[in-house]
Backbone as JSON Lines, residues from 0, in Angstrom:
{"i":0,"aa":"M","n":[202.35,-71.29,231.07],"ca":[201.45,-71.88,230.48],"c":[201.6,-73.1,230.05]}
{"i":1,"aa":"P","n":[202.75,-73.17,229.5],"ca":[203.01,-74.65,228.96],"c":[203.11,-75.86,230.26]}
{"i":2,"aa":"S","n":[203.63,-75.11,231.28],"ca":[203.64,-76.25,232.21],"c":[202.2,-76.99,232.44]}
{"i":3,"aa":"V","n":[200.99,-76.03,232.31],"ca":[199.8,-76.57,232.95],"c":[199.33,-77.32,231.64]}
{"i":4,"aa":"L","n":[199.52,-76.76,230.62],"ca":[199.14,-77.75,229.49],"c":[199.77,-79.23,229.4]}
{"i":5,"aa":"S","n":[201.1,-79.23,230.12],"ca":[201.7,-80.43,230.3],"c":[200.81,-81.37,231.45]}
{"i":6,"aa":"K","n":[200.6,-80.56,232.56],"ca":[200.08,-81.43,233.52],"c":[198.75,-81.75,232.92]}
{"i":7,"aa":"L","n":[197.77,-80.91,232.17],"ca":[196.56,-81.36,231.64],"c":[196.84,-82.8,230.83]}
{"i":8,"aa":"S","n":[197.57,-82.94,230.19],"ca":[197.97,-83.97,229.42],"c":[198.47,-85.12,230.28]}
{"i":9,"aa":"E","n":[198.76,-85.09,231.19],"ca":[198.89,-86.26,231.92],"c":[197.89,-86.95,233.01]}
{"i":10,"aa":"L","n":[197.0,-85.98,232.94],"ca":[195.62,-86.35,233.63],"c":[194.84,-87.45,232.93]}
{"i":11,"aa":"S","n":[194.04,-87.97,233.63],"ca":[193.33,-89.34,232.88],"c":[191.92,-88.59,232.49]}
{"i":12,"aa":"E","n":[191.62,-89.29,231.58],"ca":[189.93,-88.53,231.21],"c":[189.26,-88.6,232.43]}
{"i":13,"aa":"H","n":[189.25,-89.57,233.21],"ca":[188.16,-88.86,234.54],"c":[188.58,-87.84,235.31]}
{"i":14,"aa":"S","n":[189.75,-87.9,235.31],"ca":[190.21,-86.61,236.27],"c":[189.83,-85.39,235.09]}
{"i":15,"aa":"L","n":[189.88,-85.25,234.3],"ca":[189.86,-84.19,233.13],"c":[188.34,-84.02,232.95]}
{"i":16,"aa":"L","n":[187.41,-84.75,233.34],"ca":[186.09,-84.7,233.14],"c":[185.87,-84.21,234.55]}
{"i":17,"aa":"N","n":[186.46,-84.64,235.66],"ca":[185.96,-83.92,237.06],"c":[186.74,-82.56,237.16]}
{"i":18,"aa":"L","n":[187.68,-82.26,236.68],"ca":[188.15,-81.0,236.1],"c":[187.12,-80.08,235.67]}
{"i":19,"aa":"L","n":[186.39,-80.57,234.46],"ca":[185.59,-79.73,233.83],"c":[184.16,-79.48,234.53]}
{"i":20,"aa":"I","n":[183.68,-80.49,235.17],"ca":[182.71,-80.49,236.13],"c":[182.79,-79.2,236.91]}
{"i":21,"aa":"G","n":[183.96,-79.36,237.75],"ca":[184.46,-78.38,238.73],"c":[184.69,-76.93,238.35]}
{"i":22,"aa":"L","n":[185.11,-76.89,236.9],"ca":[185.01,-75.63,236.33],"c":[183.54,-75.06,235.99]}
{"i":23,"aa":"S","n":[182.89,-75.77,235.57],"ca":[181.39,-75.35,234.97],"c":[180.6,-75.01,236.69]}
{"i":24,"aa":"I","n":[180.75,-75.79,237.74],"ca":[180.29,-75.44,238.65],"c":[180.64,-74.16,239.35]}
{"i":25,"aa":"L","n":[181.75,-73.98,239.25],"ca":[182.71,-72.34,239.27],"c":[181.91,-71.25,238.53]}
{"i":26,"aa":"S","n":[181.74,-71.47,237.46],"ca":[181.62,-71.05,236.14],"c":[179.86,-70.51,236.61]}
{"i":27,"aa":"I","n":[178.82,-71.51,236.88],"ca":[177.73,-71.08,237.31],"c":[177.4,-70.17,238.89]}
{"i":28,"aa":"L","n":[178.43,-70.79,239.51],"ca":[178.37,-69.79,241.07],"c":[178.95,-68.24,240.67]}
{"i":29,"aa":"S","n":[179.92,-68.29,239.76],"ca":[180.0,-66.53,239.66],"c":[179.23,-65.62,239.15]}
{"i":30,"aa":"K","n":[178.25,-66.59,238.0],"ca":[177.25,-66.02,237.44],"c":[176.02,-65.77,238.67]}
{"i":31,"aa":"F","n":[175.92,-66.46,239.66],"ca":[175.0,-66.23,240.86],"c":[175.1,-65.08,241.29]}
{"i":32,"aa":"S","n":[176.74,-65.08,241.56],"ca":[177.2,-63.77,242.55],"c":[176.89,-62.65,241.88]}
{"i":33,"aa":"I","n":[177.39,-62.55,240.41],"ca":[176.74,-61.28,239.48],"c":[175.66,-61.08,239.78]}
{"i":34,"aa":"L","n":[174.36,-61.76,239.78],"ca":[173.14,-61.65,240.18],"c":[172.72,-61.16,241.42]}
{"i":35,"aa":"I","n":[173.79,-61.68,242.34],"ca":[173.17,-61.27,243.73],"c":[173.9,-59.85,243.86]}
{"i":36,"aa":"V","n":[174.73,-59.4,243.5],"ca":[175.33,-58.21,243.08],"c":[174.67,-57.18,242.8]}
{"i":37,"aa":"L","n":[173.91,-57.51,241.54],"ca":[173.11,-56.76,240.62],"c":[171.61,-56.4,241.16]}
{"i":38,"aa":"S","n":[171.06,-57.28,242.01],"ca":[170.06,-57.4,242.62],"c":[170.2,-56.36,244.21]}
{"i":39,"aa":"G","n":[171.3,-56.51,245.01],"ca":[171.53,-55.89,245.96],"c":[171.79,-54.35,245.53]}
{"i":40,"aa":"L","n":[172.48,-54.02,244.47],"ca":[172.54,-52.75,244.02],"c":[171.35,-51.73,243.86]}
{"i":41,"aa":"S","n":[170.35,-52.91,243.01],"ca":[169.37,-52.15,242.28],"c":[168.13,-52.21,243.65]}
{"i":42,"aa":"I","n":[168.38,-52.81,244.95],"ca":[167.71,-52.77,245.87],"c":[168.06,-51.46,246.51]}
{"i":43,"aa":"L","n":[169.48,-50.87,246.91],"ca":[169.91,-50.11,247.41],"c":[169.64,-48.85,246.77]}
{"i":44,"aa":"I","n":[169.38,-48.83,245.52],"ca":[169.23,-47.55,244.82],"c":[167.76,-47.04,245.21]}
{"i":45,"aa":"M","n":[166.77,-48.21,245.13],"ca":[165.34,-48.18,245.45],"c":[165.27,-47.71,246.6]}
{"i":46,"aa":"L","n":[165.83,-48.32,247.87],"ca":[165.63,-47.71,249.07],"c":[166.04,-46.57,249.37]}
{"i":47,"aa":"S","n":[167.27,-45.67,248.54],"ca":[167.47,-44.53,248.74],"c":[166.21,-43.69,248.01]}
{"i":48,"aa":"M","n":[165.96,-44.17,247.03],"ca":[164.86,-43.31,246.16],"c":[163.29,-43.35,246.98]}
{"i":49,"aa":"L","n":[163.49,-44.36,247.67],"ca":[162.15,-44.19,248.69],"c":[162.18,-43.29,249.81]}
{"i":50,"aa":"I","n":[163.63,-43.35,250.54],"ca":[163.66,-42.33,251.49],"c":[163.68,-40.98,250.99]}
{"i":51,"aa":"K","n":[163.97,-40.65,249.86],"ca":[164.11,-39.35,248.96],"c":[162.16,-38.81,248.71]}
{"i":52,"aa":"L","n":[161.65,-40.13,248.56],"ca":[160.23,-39.79,248.06],"c":[159.48,-39.04,249.36]}
{"i":53,"aa":"S","n":[160.11,-39.38,250.45],"ca":[159.09,-38.68,251.41],"c":[159.42,-37.21,251.63]}
{"i":54,"aa":"K","n":[160.47,-36.65,250.86],"ca":[160.65,-35.45,251.1],"c":[160.33,-34.46,250.02]}
{"i":55,"aa":"L","n":[159.54,-35.27,248.94],"ca":[159.24,-34.52,247.67],"c":[157.83,-34.3,247.39]}
{"i":56,"aa":"S","n":[157.66,-33.2,246.62],"ca":[156.41,-32.77,246.48],"c":[155.58,-33.8,245.73]}
{"i":57,"aa":"E","n":[154.13,-33.68,245.03],"ca":[153.52,-34.83,244.85],"c":[154.01,-35.09,243.41]}
{"i":58,"aa":"L","n":[154.4,-34.09,242.48],"ca":[154.55,-34.13,240.97],"c":[156.05,-35.0,241.29]}
{"i":59,"aa":"S","n":[156.92,-34.72,241.99],"ca":[158.22,-35.54,241.97],"c":[157.84,-36.64,242.4]}
{"i":60,"aa":"R","n":[157.25,-36.99,243.46],"ca":[156.86,-38.16,244.06],"c":[156.24,-39.23,242.72]}
{"i":61,"aa":"L","n":[155.4,-38.65,241.88],"ca":[155.01,-39.73,240.64],"c":[156.33,-39.86,239.89]}
{"i":62,"aa":"G","n":[157.04,-38.86,239.88],"ca":[158.7,-38.8,238.88],"c":[159.3,-40.12,239.72]}
{"i":63,"aa":"M","n":[159.42,-39.89,240.76],"ca":[160.22,-41.02,241.47],"c":[159.92,-42.36,241.21]}
{"i":64,"aa":"L","n":[158.05,-42.43,241.55],"ca":[157.66,-43.67,241.56],"c":[157.79,-44.36,240.26]}
{"i":65,"aa":"T","n":[157.87,-43.36,238.97],"ca":[158.04,-44.09,237.99],"c":[159.59,-44.62,237.48]}
{"i":66,"aa":"V","n":[160.63,-43.9,238.16],"ca":[161.93,-44.11,237.75],"c":[162.12,-45.84,238.67]}
{"i":67,"aa":"L","n":[161.14,-45.93,239.77],"ca":[161.56,-46.54,240.7],"c":[161.03,-48.09,239.67]}
{"i":68,"aa":"S","n":[159.89,-47.95,239.16],"ca":[159.1,-48.96,238.65],"c":[159.78,-49.38,237.31]}
{"i":69,"aa":"I","n":[160.7,-48.36,236.7],"ca":[161.64,-48.93,235.76],"c":[162.8,-49.33,236.31]}
{"i":70,"aa":"L","n":[163.29,-48.82,237.35],"ca":[164.67,-50.05,238.14],"c":[164.21,-51.32,238.35]}
{"i":71,"aa":"N","n":[162.94,-51.75,238.82],"ca":[162.6,-52.68,239.18],"c":[162.4,-53.67,238.17]}
{"i":72,"aa":"E","n":[161.96,-53.3,237.1],"ca":[161.68,-53.81,236.02],"c":[163.28,-54.23,235.38]}
{"i":73,"aa":"L","n":[163.94,-53.22,235.39],"ca":[165.39,-53.6,234.81],"c":[166.21,-54.54,235.8]}
{"i":74,"aa":"S","n":[166.15,-54.32,236.89],"ca":[166.56,-55.43,238.08],"c":[165.61,-57.14,237.63]}
{"i":75,"aa":"R","n":[164.94,-57.09,237.05],"ca":[163.99,-58.45,236.62],"c":[164.59,-58.86,235.53]}
{"i":76,"aa":"L","n":[164.58,-57.82,234.65],"ca":[165.46,-58.27,233.27],"c":[166.74,-58.84,233.34]}
{"i":77,"aa":"S","n":[167.67,-58.1,234.42],"ca":[168.98,-58.65,234.14],"c":[168.92,-59.84,235.02]}
{"i":78,"aa":"M","n":[167.92,-60.17,236.08],"ca":[167.7,-61.65,236.85],"c":[167.45,-62.68,235.34]}
{"i":79,"aa":"L","n":[166.76,-62.35,234.66],"ca":[166.41,-63.18,233.45],"c":[167.38,-63.46,232.58]}
{"i":80,"aa":"I","n":[167.89,-62.03,232.23],"ca":[169.18,-62.2,231.6],"c":[170.21,-63.3,232.29]}
{"i":81,"aa":"V","n":[170.66,-63.04,233.08],"ca":[171.93,-64.14,233.89],"c":[171.18,-65.17,233.83]}
{"i":82,"aa":"L","n":[170.1,-65.99,234.45],"ca":[169.22,-67.05,234.39],"c":[169.23,-68.07,233.24]}
{"i":83,"aa":"S","n":[169.3,-66.82,231.96],"ca":[168.97,-67.8,230.71],"c":[170.45,-67.92,230.27]}
{"i":84,"aa":"I","n":[171.47,-67.24,230.76],"ca":[172.65,-67.58,230.45],"c":[173.06,-68.73,231.21]}
{"i":85,"aa":"L","n":[172.72,-68.82,232.69],"ca":[173.03,-70.02,233.37],"c":[172.43,-71.66,232.81]}
{"i":86,"aa":"I","n":[171.0,-71.13,231.77],"ca":[170.34,-72.2,231.35],"c":[170.89,-72.92,229.99]}
């Protein structure tokens, strides 16, 4: 760690600013990748539940549709949370 700090102290202000911008962009991209993973997982869960819907009785279908709508809202909420972190 001390070698990293000594290297950073040798950089000019312009280089440090470029490094900071690059790290910020990487941070934003990592947050987007988390958003993509969360969205993908929720879509997979919803698809598996839709497949099961065709095999269930009417009452079970209503319960499953309720769960699907809750999952849909949770995925939207997770997207909003990640986007609010980005902004």
